[in-house]
mmCIF file of C-alpha atoms in Angstrom:
data_model
loop_
_atom_site.group_PDB
_atom_site.id
_atom_site.type_symbol
_atom_site.label_atom_id
_atom_site.label_comp_id
_atom_site.label_asym_id
_atom_site.label_seq_id
_atom_site.Cartn_x
_atom_site.Cartn_y
_atom_site.Cartn_z
ATOM 1 C CA UNK A 269 -14.237 -22.446 8.737
ATOM 2 C CA UNK A 270 -13.420 -24.613 5.786
ATOM 3 C CA UNK A 271 -10.026 -25.108 4.079
ATOM 4 C CA UNK A 272 -9.517 -25.085 0.502
ATOM 5 C CA UNK A 273 -6.725 -26.486 -0.968
ATOM 6 C CA UNK A 274 -5.981 -24.909 -4.605
ATOM 7 C CA UNK A 275 -2.494 -25.263 -6.788
ATOM 8 C CA UNK A 276 0.320 -24.005 -5.311
ATOM 9 C CA UNK A 277 0.931 -21.804 -8.846
ATOM 10 C CA UNK A 278 -2.377 -19.853 -7.818
ATOM 11 C CA UNK A 279 -0.363 -18.399 -5.446
ATOM 12 C CA UNK A 280 2.554 -17.830 -7.271
ATOM 13 C CA UNK A 281 0.284 -16.229 -10.352
ATOM 14 C CA UNK A 282 -1.051 -13.927 -7.338
ATOM 15 C CA UNK A 283 2.053 -13.140 -6.235
ATOM 16 C CA UNK A 284 3.829 -12.530 -10.334
ATOM 17 C CA UNK A 285 0.752 -10.359 -11.291
ATOM 18 C CA UNK A 286 1.323 -7.940 -8.173
ATOM 19 C CA UNK A 287 4.757 -7.439 -8.877
ATOM 20 C CA UNK A 288 3.572 -7.221 -12.665
ATOM 21 C CA UNK A 289 1.763 -4.310 -11.337
ATOM 22 C CA UNK A 290 4.005 -2.480 -9.299
ATOM 23 C CA UNK A 291 6.803 -2.909 -12.906
ATOM 24 C CA UNK A 292 3.787 -0.992 -14.796
ATOM 25 C CA UNK A 293 4.679 2.079 -12.666
ATOM 26 C CA UNK A 294 7.601 1.606 -10.297
ATOM 27 C CA UNK A 295 9.279 4.841 -9.586
ATOM 28 C CA UNK A 296 5.487 5.936 -7.872
ATOM 29 C CA UNK A 297 5.834 2.534 -5.971
ATOM 30 C CA UNK A 298 9.732 2.956 -5.318
ATOM 31 C CA UNK A 299 9.165 6.637 -3.619
ATOM 32 C CA UNK A 300 5.866 5.427 -1.712
ATOM 33 C CA UNK A 301 8.966 2.905 -0.195
ATOM 34 C CA UNK A 302 11.141 4.877 0.176
ATOM 35 C CA UNK A 303 8.729 7.228 1.924
ATOM 36 C CA UNK A 304 8.201 4.603 4.528
ATOM 37 C CA UNK A 305 12.166 3.767 4.997
ATOM 38 C CA UNK A 306 12.923 7.323 5.418
ATOM 39 C CA UNK A 307 10.347 7.631 8.161
ATOM 40 C CA UNK A 308 11.035 4.075 9.644
ATOM 41 C CA UNK A 309 14.856 5.674 9.883
ATOM 42 C CA UNK A 310 14.255 8.530 12.355
ATOM 43 C CA UNK A 311 15.216 7.164 15.710
ATOM 44 C CA UNK A 312 12.664 6.588 18.290
ATOM 45 C CA UNK A 313 10.038 8.874 17.046
ATOM 46 C CA UNK A 314 10.102 7.205 13.273
ATOM 47 C CA UNK A 315 9.183 4.140 14.646
ATOM 48 C CA UNK A 316 6.034 5.334 16.957
ATOM 49 C CA UNK A 317 4.975 7.796 13.986
ATOM 50 C CA UNK A 318 4.867 4.441 11.562
ATOM 51 C CA UNK A 319 3.438 2.477 14.753
ATOM 52 C CA UNK A 320 0.674 5.168 14.570
ATOM 53 C CA UNK A 321 -0.017 5.994 10.818
ATOM 54 C CA UNK A 322 1.587 2.857 9.296
ATOM 55 C CA UNK A 323 -1.877 1.306 8.415
ATOM 56 C CA UNK A 324 -3.137 4.674 6.788
ATOM 57 C CA UNK A 325 0.031 4.460 4.764
ATOM 58 C CA UNK A 326 -0.089 1.146 4.170
ATOM 59 C CA UNK A 327 -3.969 1.314 3.339
ATOM 60 C CA UNK A 328 -2.505 4.498 0.775
ATOM 61 C CA UNK A 329 -0.515 2.004 -0.790
ATOM 62 C CA UNK A 330 -3.126 -0.592 -1.261
ATOM 63 C CA UNK A 331 -5.317 2.317 -2.791
ATOM 64 C CA UNK A 332 -2.989 3.294 -5.491
ATOM 65 C CA UNK A 333 -2.425 -0.195 -6.737
ATOM 66 C CA UNK A 334 -6.161 -0.828 -7.023
ATOM 67 C CA UNK A 335 -6.129 2.442 -9.188
ATOM 68 C CA UNK A 336 -3.241 1.042 -10.984
ATOM 69 C CA UNK A 337 -4.726 -2.247 -11.574
ATOM 70 C CA UNK A 338 -7.992 -0.644 -12.505
ATOM 71 C CA UNK A 339 -6.409 1.227 -15.424
ATOM 72 C CA UNK A 340 -6.036 4.204 -13.628
ATOM 73 C CA UNK A 341 -2.296 6.123 -13.158
ATOM 74 C CA UNK A 342 -0.723 5.496 -9.649
ATOM 75 C CA UNK A 343 0.366 8.472 -7.670
ATOM 76 C CA UNK A 344 2.379 9.238 -5.087
ATOM 77 C CA UNK A 345 -0.433 11.378 -3.305
ATOM 78 C CA UNK A 346 -1.928 8.615 -2.760
ATOM 79 C CA UNK A 347 -0.503 7.129 -0.517
ATOM 80 C CA UNK A 348 -2.169 9.829 1.975
ATOM 81 C CA UNK A 349 -5.560 8.395 0.715
ATOM 82 C CA UNK A 350 -6.986 8.271 4.234
ATOM 83 C CA UNK A 351 -5.809 11.397 5.418
ATOM 84 C CA UNK A 352 -7.635 13.023 2.577
ATOM 85 C CA UNK A 353 -11.076 11.383 2.592
ATOM 86 C CA UNK A 354 -13.657 12.598 5.118
ATOM 87 C CA UNK A 355 -14.404 9.738 7.880
ATOM 88 C CA UNK A 356 -11.457 7.156 6.662
ATOM 89 C CA UNK A 357 -8.716 8.414 8.578
ATOM 90 C CA UNK A 358 -10.178 7.217 12.359
ATOM 91 C CA UNK A 359 -11.381 3.939 11.432
ATOM 92 C CA UNK A 360 -7.628 3.075 10.103
ATOM 93 C CA UNK A 361 -5.771 4.421 12.849
ATOM 94 C CA UNK A 362 -7.969 2.330 15.408
ATOM 95 C CA UNK A 363 -6.914 -0.875 12.965
#
């Protein structure tokens, strides 16, 4: 693997682009974060649940961000996208 050098400004632009994307529809991403937090607050079972289904939920959050970037509206239900698409939940849970 070859390492490439890029300007620090590119990394900063990447982060600011992500923040701008979230601020286009902040309520949806705030509720998604709250769902993560509520699951994590539950003693013992919450941590175990996030360990098991956390990658699927994170994938749903990334899916919502991609939809938002493509000009389509992000929706809270997209957090559970991995559970709705046939054949996706197994591989993402193994992740």
